[in-house]
Amino acid sequence: EIDRLIPRYWYWYIRSRTEMNDGELDILFAEDANGEKYDMAGRPTMFESIRVKGNTPSNGSHPLRKFSLIDKVDNHPSFNGSKKIFTSPFWDLIQSNPIDLKKNNEILELSFERLNLTRLAIDHKYFGDFMNAPVNPKKRKGISRYHISEFEHSFNLAISNIPDNLDLLALIGALYRESCLTFQLNNANVLSNYFQMVSDSCLNTEWENPAGALLWDIAHERILYGNFEYVTSMRDENNIYKNIPKSFGVIVNKLDQRFKDRFG
């Protein structure tokens, strides 16, 4: 189901940025094996098949279409950046087992890289420079209604200039899983609030996207509630918890002037 939702989500993202219908999009992007354009009558129904069946766009291996539709659309000025939808770590996040720590770490590292963020461990010499939330909680920034923690203040600062997107949602979801597994439950509560907010923007309300509404349900079930079939043991016979990395650290945006001053 998710494999079919990925191209559908991409399709509705494209449609949100244009007034063109399926046929007009086919005419704009389709070409035959010789690179010739089609007329309306002879065009392949590429976009309709994506919308209706969830077919994955051609990658250049189709005998009649020697081009990558994803790349062609991404190279169009009206749809630049659309390829990132297909390559987002968000898709791995909602399909990976919550207890798969190696995979979760891979998603975190990729998300940090794509969002131009990094994380400094508590013993890093510059940790205190960035974990510098005001002592008075009322002066801290965040989305919590009541007490805003130092973690929330620093996290809010790191992502404040990043638009809501699937990569940010992947980062928040992977951090949430990590925080749950390392028993940083206050941080997990903060991250669940951010996950709600960003998923509402990306999957529910940013544009009319039927695939996004279903993805919202799936993401909440699998990320926030962990509805996978897996078994663990409180005795931890396989040393699962022993090998969990510590999640407590400060997340920093590399565009932050303080980061530039210290790391060049």
Short mmCIF file of N, CA and C in Angstrom, two decimals, residues 52-206:
data_model
loop_
_atom_site.label_atom_id
_atom_site.label_comp_id
_atom_site.label_asym_id
_atom_site.label_seq_id
_atom_site.Cartn_x
_atom_site.Cartn_y
_atom_site.Cartn_z
N VAL A 52 -4.53 6.88 -10.59
CA VAL A 52 -5.53 5.82 -10.38
C VAL A 52 -4.92 4.56 -9.79
N LYS A 53 -3.77 4.13 -10.31
CA LYS A 53 -3.20 2.85 -9.93
C LYS A 53 -2.01 2.96 -8.98
N GLY A 54 -1.48 4.15 -8.82
CA GLY A 54 -0.28 4.28 -8.01
C GLY A 54 0.95 3.74 -8.70
N ASN A 55 0.97 3.74 -10.04
CA ASN A 55 2.14 3.26 -10.78
C ASN A 55 3.35 4.16 -10.52
N THR A 56 4.51 3.55 -10.39
CA THR A 56 5.73 4.32 -10.21
C THR A 56 6.12 4.98 -11.52
N PRO A 57 6.44 6.27 -11.53
CA PRO A 57 6.82 6.95 -12.78
C PRO A 57 8.01 6.27 -13.46
N SER A 58 8.05 6.34 -14.78
CA SER A 58 9.11 5.69 -15.55
C SER A 58 10.47 6.26 -15.17
N ASN A 59 11.46 5.38 -15.10
CA ASN A 59 12.83 5.78 -14.74
C ASN A 59 13.79 5.71 -15.90
N GLY A 60 13.28 5.50 -17.12
CA GLY A 60 14.14 5.41 -18.29
C GLY A 60 14.29 4.01 -18.83
N SER A 61 13.80 3.01 -18.09
CA SER A 61 13.94 1.62 -18.53
C SER A 61 12.75 1.13 -19.34
N HIS A 62 11.68 1.93 -19.42
CA HIS A 62 10.51 1.54 -20.21
C HIS A 62 10.88 1.51 -21.70
N PRO A 63 10.46 0.45 -22.44
CA PRO A 63 10.86 0.34 -23.85
C PRO A 63 10.37 1.49 -24.73
N LEU A 64 9.30 2.15 -24.33
CA LEU A 64 8.76 3.24 -25.13
C LEU A 64 9.10 4.62 -24.58
N ARG A 65 9.69 4.67 -23.38
CA ARG A 65 9.98 5.96 -22.76
C ARG A 65 11.39 5.94 -22.18
N LYS A 66 12.33 6.50 -22.92
CA LYS A 66 13.73 6.47 -22.54
C LYS A 66 14.10 7.70 -21.70
N PHE A 67 13.28 7.98 -20.71
CA PHE A 67 13.57 9.13 -19.85
C PHE A 67 13.02 8.86 -18.46
N SER A 68 13.55 9.54 -17.51
CA SER A 68 13.04 9.47 -16.14
C SER A 68 12.01 10.57 -15.96
N LEU A 69 10.77 10.17 -15.75
CA LEU A 69 9.71 11.17 -15.57
C LEU A 69 9.95 11.98 -14.31
N ILE A 70 10.44 11.33 -13.27
CA ILE A 70 10.71 12.05 -12.01
C ILE A 70 11.72 13.15 -12.24
N ASP A 71 12.80 12.84 -12.98
CA ASP A 71 13.82 13.84 -13.25
C ASP A 71 13.31 14.95 -14.16
N LYS A 72 12.54 14.58 -15.19
CA LYS A 72 12.02 15.60 -16.11
C LYS A 72 11.11 16.58 -15.39
N VAL A 73 10.26 16.05 -14.54
CA VAL A 73 9.35 16.92 -13.79
C VAL A 73 10.15 17.80 -12.82
N ASP A 74 11.14 17.21 -12.16
CA ASP A 74 11.94 17.96 -11.19
C ASP A 74 12.71 19.08 -11.86
N ASN A 75 13.12 18.88 -13.10
CA ASN A 75 13.89 19.89 -13.83
C ASN A 75 13.02 21.03 -14.37
N HIS A 76 11.71 20.85 -14.35
CA HIS A 76 10.81 21.92 -14.79
C HIS A 76 10.74 22.98 -13.70
N PRO A 77 10.84 24.25 -14.06
CA PRO A 77 10.88 25.30 -13.03
C PRO A 77 9.65 25.34 -12.12
N SER A 78 8.51 24.87 -12.62
CA SER A 78 7.30 24.90 -11.78
C SER A 78 7.29 23.79 -10.74
N PHE A 79 8.13 22.75 -10.94
CA PHE A 79 8.07 21.58 -10.07
C PHE A 79 9.43 21.25 -9.47
N ASN A 80 10.32 22.21 -9.47
CA ASN A 80 11.66 21.97 -8.95
C ASN A 80 11.59 21.56 -7.48
N GLY A 81 12.35 20.52 -7.14
CA GLY A 81 12.35 20.01 -5.78
C GLY A 81 11.42 18.85 -5.56
N SER A 82 10.59 18.51 -6.56
CA SER A 82 9.61 17.44 -6.39
C SER A 82 10.26 16.07 -6.27
N LYS A 83 11.48 15.90 -6.79
CA LYS A 83 12.17 14.61 -6.70
C LYS A 83 12.46 14.24 -5.24
N LYS A 84 12.62 15.24 -4.39
CA LYS A 84 12.92 14.97 -2.99
C LYS A 84 11.83 14.17 -2.30
N ILE A 85 10.63 14.24 -2.86
CA ILE A 85 9.54 13.44 -2.29
C ILE A 85 9.88 11.96 -2.38
N PHE A 86 10.38 11.52 -3.54
CA PHE A 86 10.69 10.11 -3.73
C PHE A 86 11.90 9.67 -2.92
N THR A 87 12.83 10.56 -2.67
CA THR A 87 14.07 10.18 -1.99
C THR A 87 14.06 10.48 -0.50
N SER A 88 12.93 10.93 0.03
CA SER A 88 12.88 11.29 1.44
C SER A 88 13.02 10.06 2.34
N PRO A 89 13.78 10.18 3.44
CA PRO A 89 13.86 9.08 4.41
C PRO A 89 12.55 8.81 5.14
N PHE A 90 11.56 9.67 4.94
CA PHE A 90 10.25 9.46 5.55
C PHE A 90 9.67 8.10 5.18
N TRP A 91 9.87 7.67 3.93
CA TRP A 91 9.30 6.40 3.48
C TRP A 91 9.93 5.22 4.20
N ASP A 92 11.24 5.30 4.44
CA ASP A 92 11.90 4.24 5.22
C ASP A 92 11.41 4.25 6.66
N LEU A 93 11.16 5.43 7.18
CA LEU A 93 10.72 5.54 8.57
C LEU A 93 9.40 4.81 8.80
N ILE A 94 8.43 5.01 7.92
CA ILE A 94 7.11 4.42 8.17
C ILE A 94 7.06 2.94 7.80
N GLN A 95 8.14 2.43 7.17
CA GLN A 95 8.16 1.01 6.83
C GLN A 95 9.13 0.21 7.69
N SER A 96 9.93 0.88 8.51
CA SER A 96 10.92 0.17 9.31
C SER A 96 10.34 -0.20 10.67
N ASN A 97 10.86 -1.29 11.22
CA ASN A 97 10.44 -1.76 12.53
C ASN A 97 10.90 -0.78 13.61
N PRO A 98 10.03 -0.40 14.54
CA PRO A 98 10.42 0.57 15.57
C PRO A 98 11.63 0.15 16.40
N ILE A 99 11.89 -1.15 16.50
CA ILE A 99 13.00 -1.62 17.31
C ILE A 99 14.29 -1.75 16.52
N ASP A 100 14.24 -1.42 15.22
CA ASP A 100 15.42 -1.52 14.35
C ASP A 100 16.28 -0.28 14.54
N LEU A 101 17.18 -0.34 15.51
CA LEU A 101 17.98 0.83 15.88
C LEU A 101 18.95 1.23 14.79
N LYS A 102 19.53 0.25 14.10
CA LYS A 102 20.47 0.57 13.03
C LYS A 102 19.78 1.38 11.94
N LYS A 103 18.59 0.93 11.53
CA LYS A 103 17.85 1.64 10.49
C LYS A 103 17.43 3.01 10.97
N ASN A 104 17.01 3.12 12.21
CA ASN A 104 16.60 4.42 12.74
C ASN A 104 17.77 5.40 12.75
N ASN A 105 18.96 4.91 13.10
CA ASN A 105 20.14 5.76 13.08
C ASN A 105 20.47 6.22 11.66
N GLU A 106 20.30 5.33 10.68
CA GLU A 106 20.54 5.70 9.28
C GLU A 106 19.58 6.80 8.84
N ILE A 107 18.31 6.68 9.26
CA ILE A 107 17.32 7.69 8.92
C ILE A 107 17.67 9.02 9.56
N LEU A 108 18.13 8.97 10.81
CA LEU A 108 18.53 10.20 11.50
C LEU A 108 19.69 10.88 10.79
N GLU A 109 20.71 10.11 10.46
CA GLU A 109 21.89 10.70 9.82
C GLU A 109 21.52 11.32 8.48
N LEU A 110 20.71 10.63 7.69
CA LEU A 110 20.32 11.16 6.39
C LEU A 110 19.45 12.40 6.55
N SER A 111 18.55 12.39 7.53
CA SER A 111 17.69 13.54 7.77
C SER A 111 18.49 14.76 8.20
N PHE A 112 19.44 14.55 9.12
CA PHE A 112 20.31 15.65 9.53
C PHE A 112 21.02 16.25 8.33
N GLU A 113 21.55 15.38 7.47
CA GLU A 113 22.31 15.85 6.31
C GLU A 113 21.43 16.65 5.35
N ARG A 114 20.24 16.12 5.05
CA ARG A 114 19.36 16.77 4.08
C ARG A 114 18.81 18.09 4.60
N LEU A 115 18.69 18.22 5.92
CA LEU A 115 18.15 19.44 6.51
C LEU A 115 19.24 20.40 6.96
N ASN A 116 20.49 20.02 6.74
CA ASN A 116 21.63 20.86 7.12
C ASN A 116 21.68 21.09 8.63
N LEU A 117 21.44 20.02 9.36
CA LEU A 117 21.48 20.07 10.82
C LEU A 117 22.58 19.14 11.32
N THR A 118 22.94 19.29 12.57
CA THR A 118 23.85 18.37 13.22
C THR A 118 23.45 18.26 14.68
N ARG A 119 24.07 17.32 15.39
CA ARG A 119 23.75 17.16 16.82
C ARG A 119 25.04 17.05 17.61
N LEU A 120 25.13 17.85 18.65
CA LEU A 120 26.29 17.84 19.52
C LEU A 120 25.96 17.07 20.79
N ALA A 121 26.80 16.11 21.13
CA ALA A 121 26.60 15.30 22.33
C ALA A 121 26.81 16.15 23.58
N ILE A 122 26.29 15.65 24.68
CA ILE A 122 26.33 16.42 25.92
C ILE A 122 27.76 16.70 26.38
N ASP A 123 28.71 15.83 25.99
CA ASP A 123 30.09 16.04 26.41
C ASP A 123 30.90 16.83 25.37
N HIS A 124 30.25 17.33 24.33
CA HIS A 124 30.95 18.13 23.33
C HIS A 124 31.34 19.47 23.95
N LYS A 125 32.52 19.98 23.59
CA LYS A 125 33.01 21.19 24.24
C LYS A 125 32.15 22.41 23.95
N TYR A 126 31.36 22.38 22.88
CA TYR A 126 30.50 23.52 22.56
C TYR A 126 29.04 23.26 22.93
N PHE A 127 28.78 22.16 23.62
CA PHE A 127 27.39 21.83 23.95
C PHE A 127 26.71 22.97 24.69
N GLY A 128 27.37 23.51 25.71
CA GLY A 128 26.77 24.57 26.52
C GLY A 128 26.50 25.84 25.75
N ASP A 129 27.28 26.07 24.67
CA ASP A 129 27.08 27.28 23.88
C ASP A 129 25.75 27.24 23.13
N PHE A 130 25.29 26.05 22.81
CA PHE A 130 24.07 25.92 22.03
C PHE A 130 22.86 25.53 22.88
N MET A 131 23.09 24.79 23.96
CA MET A 131 22.00 24.48 24.87
C MET A 131 21.89 25.62 25.88
N ASN A 132 21.51 26.77 25.37
CA ASN A 132 21.53 27.99 26.19
C ASN A 132 20.14 28.58 26.31
N ALA A 133 19.18 27.75 26.68
CA ALA A 133 17.81 28.24 26.83
C ALA A 133 17.74 29.21 28.01
N PRO A 134 16.90 30.23 27.90
CA PRO A 134 16.72 31.15 29.03
C PRO A 134 16.31 30.40 30.30
N VAL A 135 16.79 30.85 31.41
CA VAL A 135 16.44 30.21 32.68
C VAL A 135 14.94 30.29 32.93
N ASN A 136 14.36 31.42 32.58
CA ASN A 136 12.92 31.61 32.75
C ASN A 136 12.18 30.89 31.62
N PRO A 137 11.42 29.81 31.93
CA PRO A 137 10.72 29.05 30.89
C PRO A 137 9.77 29.90 30.05
N LYS A 138 9.27 31.00 30.63
CA LYS A 138 8.33 31.85 29.90
C LYS A 138 9.00 32.58 28.75
N LYS A 139 10.33 32.66 28.77
CA LYS A 139 11.07 33.33 27.71
C LYS A 139 11.57 32.37 26.64
N ARG A 140 11.29 31.08 26.82
CA ARG A 140 11.72 30.08 25.85
C ARG A 140 10.72 29.98 24.70
N LYS A 141 11.20 29.47 23.57
CA LYS A 141 10.38 29.35 22.37
C LYS A 141 10.03 27.88 22.11
N GLY A 142 8.79 27.65 21.68
CA GLY A 142 8.35 26.30 21.37
C GLY A 142 6.87 26.31 21.08
N ILE A 143 6.29 25.12 21.01
CA ILE A 143 4.86 25.02 20.72
C ILE A 143 4.05 24.44 21.87
N SER A 144 4.73 24.05 22.95
CA SER A 144 4.02 23.51 24.11
C SER A 144 3.18 24.61 24.76
N ARG A 145 2.05 24.23 25.28
CA ARG A 145 1.14 25.22 25.88
C ARG A 145 1.63 25.69 27.23
N TYR A 146 2.36 24.84 27.94
CA TYR A 146 2.75 25.19 29.30
C TYR A 146 4.28 25.26 29.40
N HIS A 147 4.89 24.36 30.15
CA HIS A 147 6.33 24.43 30.38
C HIS A 147 7.09 24.05 29.10
N ILE A 148 8.01 24.92 28.69
CA ILE A 148 8.87 24.66 27.53
C ILE A 148 10.27 24.30 28.06
N SER A 149 10.72 23.12 27.74
CA SER A 149 12.01 22.62 28.24
C SER A 149 13.16 23.22 27.45
N GLU A 150 14.37 23.02 27.97
CA GLU A 150 15.57 23.44 27.26
C GLU A 150 15.67 22.71 25.92
N PHE A 151 15.34 21.42 25.94
CA PHE A 151 15.39 20.64 24.70
C PHE A 151 14.45 21.24 23.66
N GLU A 152 13.22 21.56 24.04
CA GLU A 152 12.27 22.11 23.08
C GLU A 152 12.75 23.46 22.56
N HIS A 153 13.28 24.29 23.43
CA HIS A 153 13.75 25.60 23.00
C HIS A 153 14.85 25.47 21.94
N SER A 154 15.83 24.61 22.20
CA SER A 154 16.95 24.45 21.27
C SER A 154 16.50 23.78 19.98
N PHE A 155 15.59 22.81 20.08
CA PHE A 155 15.10 22.14 18.88
C PHE A 155 14.27 23.11 18.03
N ASN A 156 13.44 23.89 18.67
CA ASN A 156 12.63 24.87 17.96
C ASN A 156 13.51 25.87 17.23
N LEU A 157 14.60 26.29 17.88
CA LEU A 157 15.53 27.22 17.25
C LEU A 157 16.20 26.59 16.02
N ALA A 158 16.56 25.31 16.12
CA ALA A 158 17.27 24.64 15.03
C ALA A 158 16.40 24.49 13.78
N ILE A 159 15.10 24.27 13.97
CA ILE A 159 14.24 23.99 12.81
C ILE A 159 13.37 25.18 12.43
N SER A 160 13.55 26.31 13.08
CA SER A 160 12.62 27.43 12.92
C SER A 160 12.55 27.96 11.49
N ASN A 161 13.64 27.84 10.73
CA ASN A 161 13.66 28.35 9.36
C ASN A 161 13.52 27.25 8.31
N ILE A 162 13.19 26.05 8.75
CA ILE A 162 13.02 24.94 7.83
C ILE A 162 11.52 24.78 7.53
N PRO A 163 11.12 24.85 6.27
CA PRO A 163 9.70 24.66 5.96
C PRO A 163 9.25 23.23 6.26
N ASP A 164 7.99 23.08 6.60
CA ASP A 164 7.46 21.74 6.87
C ASP A 164 7.56 20.90 5.61
N ASN A 165 8.18 19.74 5.73
CA ASN A 165 8.33 18.83 4.60
C ASN A 165 8.54 17.41 5.11
N LEU A 166 8.60 16.45 4.19
CA LEU A 166 8.73 15.05 4.58
C LEU A 166 10.05 14.76 5.28
N ASP A 167 11.13 15.43 4.88
CA ASP A 167 12.42 15.20 5.53
C ASP A 167 12.39 15.63 6.99
N LEU A 168 11.77 16.77 7.25
CA LEU A 168 11.64 17.23 8.63
C LEU A 168 10.77 16.27 9.43
N LEU A 169 9.71 15.77 8.80
CA LEU A 169 8.83 14.82 9.47
C LEU A 169 9.59 13.53 9.79
N ALA A 170 10.46 13.10 8.87
CA ALA A 170 11.28 11.91 9.11
C ALA A 170 12.21 12.11 10.29
N LEU A 171 12.84 13.29 10.36
CA LEU A 171 13.74 13.57 11.47
C LEU A 171 13.00 13.54 12.80
N ILE A 172 11.87 14.20 12.85
CA ILE A 172 11.10 14.25 14.10
C ILE A 172 10.65 12.85 14.51
N GLY A 173 10.17 12.07 13.54
CA GLY A 173 9.72 10.72 13.84
C GLY A 173 10.84 9.83 14.34
N ALA A 174 12.01 9.91 13.71
CA ALA A 174 13.13 9.08 14.13
C ALA A 174 13.65 9.52 15.50
N LEU A 175 13.67 10.82 15.76
CA LEU A 175 14.05 11.31 17.09
C LEU A 175 13.06 10.87 18.15
N TYR A 176 11.79 10.83 17.79
CA TYR A 176 10.76 10.38 18.72
C TYR A 176 10.99 8.93 19.11
N ARG A 177 11.23 8.07 18.11
CA ARG A 177 11.50 6.66 18.40
C ARG A 177 12.73 6.52 19.29
N GLU A 178 13.78 7.24 18.94
CA GLU A 178 15.01 7.16 19.73
C GLU A 178 14.76 7.60 21.16
N SER A 179 14.01 8.69 21.34
CA SER A 179 13.74 9.20 22.69
C SER A 179 12.92 8.21 23.50
N CYS A 180 11.98 7.54 22.86
CA CYS A 180 11.19 6.52 23.57
C CYS A 180 12.08 5.38 24.03
N LEU A 181 12.96 4.91 23.15
CA LEU A 181 13.80 3.76 23.46
C LEU A 181 14.87 4.08 24.49
N THR A 182 15.26 5.34 24.62
CA THR A 182 16.25 5.73 25.61
C THR A 182 15.60 6.34 26.85
N PHE A 183 14.28 6.24 26.91
CA PHE A 183 13.51 6.69 28.08
C PHE A 183 13.65 8.18 28.36
N GLN A 184 13.90 8.95 27.29
CA GLN A 184 13.85 10.42 27.40
C GLN A 184 12.40 10.82 27.11
N LEU A 185 11.53 10.50 28.04
CA LEU A 185 10.09 10.59 27.76
C LEU A 185 9.59 12.03 27.67
N ASN A 186 10.22 12.95 28.39
CA ASN A 186 9.84 14.36 28.24
C ASN A 186 10.15 14.85 26.83
N ASN A 187 11.31 14.45 26.31
CA ASN A 187 11.66 14.81 24.93
C ASN A 187 10.71 14.16 23.95
N ALA A 188 10.36 12.90 24.21
CA ALA A 188 9.43 12.19 23.33
C ALA A 188 8.09 12.90 23.27
N ASN A 189 7.63 13.41 24.40
CA ASN A 189 6.36 14.13 24.42
C ASN A 189 6.44 15.40 23.58
N VAL A 190 7.55 16.11 23.68
CA VAL A 190 7.76 17.32 22.87
C VAL A 190 7.75 16.95 21.39
N LEU A 191 8.48 15.91 21.03
CA LEU A 191 8.59 15.51 19.63
C LEU A 191 7.27 15.02 19.06
N SER A 192 6.45 14.38 19.89
CA SER A 192 5.15 13.94 19.40
C SER A 192 4.28 15.14 19.03
N ASN A 193 4.41 16.24 19.78
CA ASN A 193 3.67 17.46 19.45
C ASN A 193 4.14 18.04 18.12
N TYR A 194 5.46 18.05 17.91
CA TYR A 194 5.99 18.55 16.64
C TYR A 194 5.60 17.63 15.49
N PHE A 195 5.58 16.32 15.74
CA PHE A 195 5.17 15.39 14.69
C PHE A 195 3.73 15.64 14.27
N GLN A 196 2.87 15.89 15.25
CA GLN A 196 1.47 16.21 14.95
C GLN A 196 1.39 17.47 14.09
N MET A 197 2.13 18.49 14.47
CA MET A 197 2.06 19.77 13.77
C MET A 197 2.57 19.66 12.33
N VAL A 198 3.73 19.05 12.14
CA VAL A 198 4.33 18.97 10.81
C VAL A 198 3.57 18.00 9.93
N SER A 199 3.07 16.90 10.49
CA SER A 199 2.30 15.96 9.68
C SER A 199 0.98 16.58 9.24
N ASP A 200 0.38 17.39 10.07
CA ASP A 200 -0.83 18.10 9.66
C ASP A 200 -0.54 19.00 8.46
N SER A 201 0.60 19.68 8.50
CA SER A 201 0.95 20.59 7.41
C SER A 201 1.31 19.84 6.13
N CYS A 202 2.12 18.78 6.27
CA CYS A 202 2.60 18.06 5.08
C CYS A 202 1.57 17.12 4.49
N LEU A 203 0.80 16.48 5.33
CA LEU A 203 -0.05 15.39 4.86
C LEU A 203 -1.53 15.72 4.84
N ASN A 204 -1.94 16.73 5.59
CA ASN A 204 -3.38 16.98 5.71
C ASN A 204 -3.84 18.30 5.11
N THR A 205 -3.17 19.38 5.42
CA THR A 205 -3.77 20.68 5.13
C THR A 205 -2.98 21.55 4.16
N GLU A 206 -1.77 21.11 3.74
CA GLU A 206 -0.99 21.97 2.86
C GLU A 206 -1.67 22.09 1.50
#
